[in-house]
PDB file of C-alpha atoms in Angstrom:
ATOM      1  CA  ASN A 147     -41.405  51.788  43.289  1.00 66.00           C
ATOM      2  CA  GLY A 148     -39.280  50.933  40.247  1.00 90.00           C
ATOM      3  CA  ILE A 149     -37.401  54.199  39.862  1.00 94.00           C
ATOM      4  CA  LYS A 150     -36.290  54.117  43.496  1.00 95.00           C
ATOM      5  CA  GLU A 151     -34.644  50.740  42.846  1.00 96.00           C
ATOM      6  CA  PHE A 152     -33.183  52.142  39.602  1.00 96.00           C
ATOM      7  CA  VAL A 153     -31.496  54.997  41.531  1.00 97.00           C
ATOM      8  CA  THR A 154     -30.182  52.531  44.127  1.00 96.00           C
ATOM      9  CA  HIS A 155     -28.831  50.370  41.290  1.00 96.00           C
ATOM     10  CA  LEU A 156     -27.145  53.343  39.576  1.00 95.00           C
ATOM     11  CA  ASN A 157     -25.473  54.277  42.881  1.00 96.00           C
ATOM     12  CA  ARG A 158     -24.358  50.752  43.832  1.00 95.00           C
ATOM     13  CA  SER A 159     -20.644  51.576  43.412  1.00 94.00           C
ATOM     14  CA  ARG A 160     -20.870  54.954  45.163  1.00 95.00           C
ATOM     15  CA  THR A 161     -21.218  56.032  48.775  1.00 94.00           C
ATOM     16  CA  SER A 162     -24.546  57.775  49.274  1.00 95.00           C
ATOM     17  CA  LEU A 163     -25.067  60.714  51.647  1.00 92.00           C
ATOM     18  CA  HIS A 164     -28.439  59.320  52.766  1.00 93.00           C
ATOM     19  CA  ARG A 165     -29.710  55.747  52.955  1.00 91.00           C
ATOM     20  CA  GLU A 166     -32.959  55.940  50.991  1.00 93.00           C
ATOM     21  CA  PRO A 167     -33.463  57.834  47.726  1.00 96.00           C
ATOM     22  CA  VAL A 168     -35.797  60.847  47.968  1.00 96.00           C
ATOM     23  CA  CYS A 169     -39.028  59.994  46.137  1.00 96.00           C
ATOM     24  CA  ILE A 170     -41.418  62.583  44.768  1.00 96.00           C
ATOM     25  CA  GLN A 171     -44.558  61.789  42.872  1.00 95.00           C
ATOM     26  CA  GLY A 172     -47.792  63.453  42.008  1.00 95.00           C
ATOM     27  CA  GLU A 173     -50.155  64.547  39.355  1.00 92.00           C
ATOM     28  CA  ARG A 174     -50.998  68.008  38.132  1.00 87.00           C
ATOM     29  CA  ARG A 175     -53.483  69.092  35.506  1.00 85.00           C
ATOM     30  CA  MET A 176     -52.160  70.876  32.467  1.00 79.00           C
ATOM     31  CA  GLY A 177     -53.486  74.041  30.858  1.00 71.00           C
ATOM     32  CA  GLU A 178     -55.279  77.177  31.979  1.00 67.00           C
ATOM     33  CA  ASN A 179     -56.689  76.929  35.515  1.00 63.00           C
ATOM     34  CA  GLU A 180     -55.524  73.306  35.623  1.00 65.00           C
ATOM     35  CA  THR A 181     -58.569  72.141  33.635  1.00 69.00           C
ATOM     36  CA  GLY A 182     -56.618  70.058  31.110  1.00 78.00           C
ATOM     37  CA  ALA A 183     -55.439  66.483  31.074  1.00 82.00           C
ATOM     38  CA  PRO A 184     -53.449  65.174  34.052  1.00 89.00           C
ATOM     39  CA  CYS A 185     -49.668  64.928  33.837  1.00 93.00           C
ATOM     40  CA  ALA A 186     -48.027  62.449  36.215  1.00 96.00           C
ATOM     41  CA  VAL A 187     -44.570  63.115  37.651  1.00 97.00           C
ATOM     42  CA  GLU A 188     -42.423  60.494  39.356  1.00 97.00           C
ATOM     43  CA  LEU A 189     -38.875  61.029  40.507  1.00 97.00           C
ATOM     44  CA  ALA A 190     -36.266  59.477  42.755  1.00 98.00           C
ATOM     45  CA  MET A 191     -32.937  61.069  43.655  1.00 98.00           C
ATOM     46  CA  GLN A 192     -29.991  60.401  45.912  1.00 97.00           C
ATOM     47  CA  TRP A 193     -26.830  62.362  46.611  1.00 97.00           C
ATOM     48  CA  THR A 194     -23.512  60.521  46.671  1.00 96.00           C
ATOM     49  CA  ASN A 195     -19.882  61.370  47.344  1.00 91.00           C
ATOM     50  CA  ALA A 196     -19.251  61.457  43.562  1.00 91.00           C
ATOM     51  CA  TYR A 197     -18.533  64.702  41.729  1.00 87.00           C
ATOM     52  CA  SER A 198     -20.676  64.219  38.661  1.00 91.00           C
ATOM     53  CA  GLU A 199     -24.406  64.415  38.151  1.00 94.00           C
ATOM     54  CA  ASN A 200     -26.237  61.359  36.818  1.00 96.00           C
ATOM     55  CA  MET A 201     -29.605  62.317  35.266  1.00 97.00           C
ATOM     56  CA  CYS A 202     -31.958  59.881  33.523  1.00 97.00           C
ATOM     57  CA  SER A 203     -35.174  61.377  32.216  1.00 97.00           C
ATOM     58  CA  PHE A 204     -38.190  59.832  30.517  1.00 96.00           C
ATOM     59  CA  THR A 205     -41.433  61.004  28.945  1.00 96.00           C
ATOM     60  CA  ASN A 206     -44.132  58.334  28.555  1.00 95.00           C
ATOM     61  CA  ASN A 207     -41.385  55.699  29.088  1.00 94.00           C
ATOM     62  CA  ILE A 208     -39.318  57.152  26.219  1.00 93.00           C
ATOM     63  CA  ARG A 209     -35.777  58.093  27.253  1.00 94.00           C
ATOM     64  CA  THR A 210     -35.219  61.824  26.782  1.00 96.00           C
ATOM     65  CA  ILE A 211     -31.424  61.880  26.492  1.00 94.00           C
ATOM     66  CA  GLU A 212     -31.393  65.624  25.735  1.00 95.00           C
ATOM     67  CA  GLY A 213     -33.765  66.385  28.623  1.00 95.00           C
ATOM     68  CA  GLY A 214     -36.379  69.004  27.952  1.00 96.00           C
ATOM     69  CA  THR A 215     -38.926  71.060  29.826  1.00 97.00           C
ATOM     70  CA  HIS A 216     -39.438  68.435  32.569  1.00 97.00           C
ATOM     71  CA  VAL A 217     -35.692  68.461  33.351  1.00 98.00           C
ATOM     72  CA  SER A 218     -35.597  72.304  33.281  1.00 98.00           C
ATOM     73  CA  GLY A 219     -38.487  72.408  35.767  1.00 97.00           C
ATOM     74  CA  PHE A 220     -36.763  69.897  38.045  1.00 98.00           C
ATOM     75  CA  LYS A 221     -33.435  71.776  38.005  1.00 98.00           C
ATOM     76  CA  ALA A 222     -35.089  75.143  38.681  1.00 98.00           C
ATOM     77  CA  ALA A 223     -37.083  73.741  41.617  1.00 98.00           C
ATOM     78  CA  LEU A 224     -34.067  71.917  43.079  1.00 98.00           C
ATOM     79  CA  THR A 225     -31.841  75.013  42.939  1.00 97.00           C
ATOM     80  CA  ARG A 226     -34.460  77.360  44.382  1.00 96.00           C
ATOM     81  CA  THR A 227     -35.625  74.970  47.123  1.00 97.00           C
ATOM     82  CA  VAL A 228     -32.130  74.057  48.373  1.00 95.00           C
ATOM     83  CA  ASN A 229     -31.027  77.723  48.345  1.00 93.00           C
ATOM     84  CA  SER A 230     -34.184  78.715  50.206  1.00 93.00           C
ATOM     85  CA  TYR A 231     -33.611  75.992  52.818  1.00 94.00           C
ATOM     86  CA  ALA A 232     -29.943  76.984  53.237  1.00 91.00           C
ATOM     87  CA  ALA A 233     -30.897  80.660  53.665  1.00 89.00           C
ATOM     88  CA  THR A 234     -33.693  79.880  56.157  1.00 91.00           C
ATOM     89  CA  LYS A 235     -31.334  77.746  58.254  1.00 89.00           C
ATOM     90  CA  LYS A 236     -28.673  80.488  58.015  1.00 86.00           C
ATOM     91  CA  ILE A 237     -26.188  78.119  56.353  1.00 83.00           C
ATOM     92  CA  LEU A 238     -25.814  80.685  53.566  1.00 78.00           C
ATOM     93  CA  LYS A 239     -25.230  84.362  54.138  1.00 74.00           C
ATOM     94  CA  VAL A 240     -27.829  85.703  51.714  1.00 69.00           C
ATOM     95  CA  ASP A 241     -27.197  89.283  52.878  1.00 73.00           C
ATOM     96  CA  LYS A 242     -23.639  88.873  51.539  1.00 75.00           C
ATOM     97  CA  GLY A 243     -24.979  87.579  48.225  1.00 73.00           C
ATOM     98  CA  GLU A 244     -24.175  83.927  48.879  1.00 75.00           C
ATOM     99  CA  ALA A 245     -26.081  81.401  46.788  1.00 81.00           C
ATOM    100  CA  ILE A 246     -25.375  77.884  45.629  1.00 90.00           C
ATOM    101  CA  SER A 247     -25.469  77.237  41.887  1.00 93.00           C
ATOM    102  CA  GLY A 248     -27.559  74.449  40.438  1.00 95.00           C
ATOM    103  CA  ASP A 249     -24.389  72.697  39.283  1.00 94.00           C
ATOM    104  CA  ASP A 250     -23.038  72.689  42.842  1.00 94.00           C
ATOM    105  CA  ILE A 251     -26.314  71.324  44.225  1.00 95.00           C
ATOM    106  CA  ARG A 252     -26.405  68.565  41.586  1.00 96.00           C
ATOM    107  CA  ASP A 253     -22.804  67.560  42.368  1.00 93.00           C
ATOM    108  CA  GLY A 254     -22.947  63.799  43.039  1.00 94.00           C
ATOM    109  CA  LEU A 255     -26.725  63.652  42.537  1.00 97.00           C
ATOM    110  CA  THR A 256     -28.341  60.689  40.791  1.00 98.00           C
ATOM    111  CA  VAL A 257     -31.837  61.436  39.473  1.00 98.00           C
ATOM    112  CA  VAL A 258     -34.418  59.402  37.612  1.00 98.00           C
ATOM    113  CA  LEU A 259     -37.272  61.631  36.423  1.00 98.00           C
ATOM    114  CA  SER A 260     -40.300  60.279  34.611  1.00 97.00           C
ATOM    115  CA  VAL A 261     -43.313  62.206  33.359  1.00 97.00           C
ATOM    116  CA  LYS A 262     -46.472  60.932  31.721  1.00 96.00           C
ATOM    117  CA  VAL A 263     -47.732  63.618  29.344  1.00 95.00           C
ATOM    118  CA  PRO A 264     -51.029  63.217  27.420  1.00 91.00           C
ATOM    119  CA  GLU A 265     -49.789  64.834  24.182  1.00 90.00           C
ATOM    120  CA  PRO A 266     -45.997  65.022  24.298  1.00 93.00           C
ATOM    121  CA  GLN A 267     -44.277  67.333  21.842  1.00 94.00           C
ATOM    122  CA  PHE A 268     -40.748  66.178  21.198  1.00 94.00           C
ATOM    123  CA  GLU A 269     -38.068  68.357  19.645  1.00 90.00           C
ATOM    124  CA  GLY A 270     -35.550  67.426  16.989  1.00 78.00           C
ATOM    125  CA  GLN A 271     -35.215  64.488  14.618  1.00 80.00           C
ATOM    126  CA  THR A 272     -34.361  61.949  17.303  1.00 82.00           C
ATOM    127  CA  LYS A 273     -37.299  62.828  19.585  1.00 79.00           C
ATOM    128  CA  THR A 274     -35.028  62.819  22.648  1.00 90.00           C
ATOM    129  CA  LYS A 275     -36.071  66.194  24.102  1.00 95.00           C
ATOM    130  CA  LEU A 276     -39.486  67.117  25.545  1.00 96.00           C
ATOM    131  CA  GLY A 277     -40.816  70.466  24.333  1.00 95.00           C
ATOM    132  CA  ASN A 278     -44.174  70.936  26.128  1.00 94.00           C
ATOM    133  CA  SER A 279     -43.703  74.296  27.876  1.00 92.00           C
ATOM    134  CA  GLU A 280     -46.458  73.732  30.490  1.00 92.00           C
ATOM    135  CA  VAL A 281     -44.656  70.623  31.811  1.00 94.00           C
ATOM    136  CA  LYS A 282     -41.808  72.806  33.159  1.00 95.00           C
ATOM    137  CA  GLY A 283     -44.123  74.714  35.511  1.00 93.00           C
ATOM    138  CA  LEU A 284     -45.965  71.714  36.836  1.00 93.00           C
ATOM    139  CA  VAL A 285     -42.794  69.688  37.486  1.00 96.00           C
ATOM    140  CA  GLU A 286     -41.276  72.765  39.117  1.00 96.00           C
ATOM    141  CA  SER A 287     -44.227  73.375  41.467  1.00 95.00           C
ATOM    142  CA  LEU A 288     -44.556  69.725  42.474  1.00 96.00           C
ATOM    143  CA  VAL A 289     -40.816  69.270  43.134  1.00 97.00           C
ATOM    144  CA  SER A 290     -40.546  72.591  45.037  1.00 97.00           C
ATOM    145  CA  GLU A 291     -43.421  71.677  47.306  1.00 96.00           C
ATOM    146  CA  GLN A 292     -42.452  68.068  48.056  1.00 97.00           C
ATOM    147  CA  LEU A 293     -38.685  68.660  48.258  1.00 97.00           C
ATOM    148  CA  GLY A 294     -39.343  71.537  50.664  1.00 96.00           C
ATOM    149  CA  TYR A 295     -41.298  69.156  52.917  1.00 96.00           C
ATOM    150  CA  PHE A 296     -38.578  66.507  52.644  1.00 96.00           C
ATOM    151  CA  LEU A 297     -35.780  68.894  53.628  1.00 96.00           C
ATOM    152  CA  ALA A 298     -37.801  70.237  56.573  1.00 95.00           C
ATOM    153  CA  GLU A 299     -38.596  66.723  57.817  1.00 96.00           C
ATOM    154  CA  ASN A 300     -35.046  65.369  57.311  1.00 95.00           C
ATOM    155  CA  PRO A 301     -32.684  68.034  58.689  1.00 94.00           C
ATOM    156  CA  GLY A 302     -29.687  65.660  58.823  1.00 93.00           C
ATOM    157  CA  VAL A 303     -29.974  64.782  55.138  1.00 94.00           C
ATOM    158  CA  ALA A 304     -30.695  68.424  54.263  1.00 94.00           C
ATOM    159  CA  ARG A 305     -27.603  69.629  56.096  1.00 93.00           C
ATOM    160  CA  SER A 306     -25.318  67.064  54.422  1.00 93.00           C
ATOM    161  CA  VAL A 307     -26.711  67.982  50.975  1.00 93.00           C
ATOM    162  CA  VAL A 308     -26.292  71.725  51.576  1.00 91.00           C
ATOM    163  CA  THR A 309     -22.814  71.252  53.069  1.00 90.00           C
ATOM    164  CA  LYS A 310     -21.694  69.212  50.028  1.00 91.00           C
ATOM    165  CA  ALA A 311     -23.065  71.910  47.683  1.00 91.00           C
ATOM    166  CA  VAL A 312     -21.417  74.748  49.640  1.00 86.00           C
ATOM    167  CA  ASP A 313     -18.102  72.836  49.605  1.00 87.00           C
ATOM    168  CA  ALA A 314     -18.434  72.349  45.829  1.00 86.00           C
ATOM    169  CA  ALA A 315     -19.142  76.077  45.381  1.00 84.00           C
ATOM    170  CA  ARG A 316     -16.125  77.054  47.507  1.00 81.00           C
ATOM    171  CA  ALA A 317     -13.881  74.613  45.630  1.00 83.00           C
ATOM    172  CA  ARG A 318     -15.048  76.100  42.316  1.00 80.00           C
ATOM    173  CA  ASP A 319     -14.425  79.648  43.572  1.00 80.00           C
ATOM    174  CA  ALA A 320     -10.953  78.651  44.823  1.00 83.00           C
ATOM    175  CA  ALA A 321     -10.132  77.062  41.466  1.00 84.00           C
ATOM    176  CA  ARG A 322     -10.934  80.385  39.778  1.00 80.00           C
TER     177      ARG A 322
END
């Protein structure tokens, strides 16, 4: 799996919170009732002790420096899934309005996200941002589902990820 090695390479000078990058891949059909062409999603991610996010995204092997709908779908799924896990495990006090922001969850996260889209629509002159709106939903559903399974099956990793995010949120609140 090439993107798994890519994530490991990007993190070579950092200390990771878990040994192996989390890998998610799958295919979903686009369009109404999922009758359209298949869209393939492949992603690898690993949290480190760093404080910045490192995101590399691609559409049909073209680097999307400005991100796009696939990145929006990933970020939405990541934020919702980690918050849901933290609430279920009572790490967050949801009744007191506690939630972790996406920025806090992505603190120290290295991600390589690649989608294969049959008819990509790029935005802007430089074609560095994916604009297909349906890609957001299918990346989001796939990542939510598989990341949910991963967190449930790897409670040690899940706890260290949530703890790092909660610490980042508290540090940000204290800085205010």
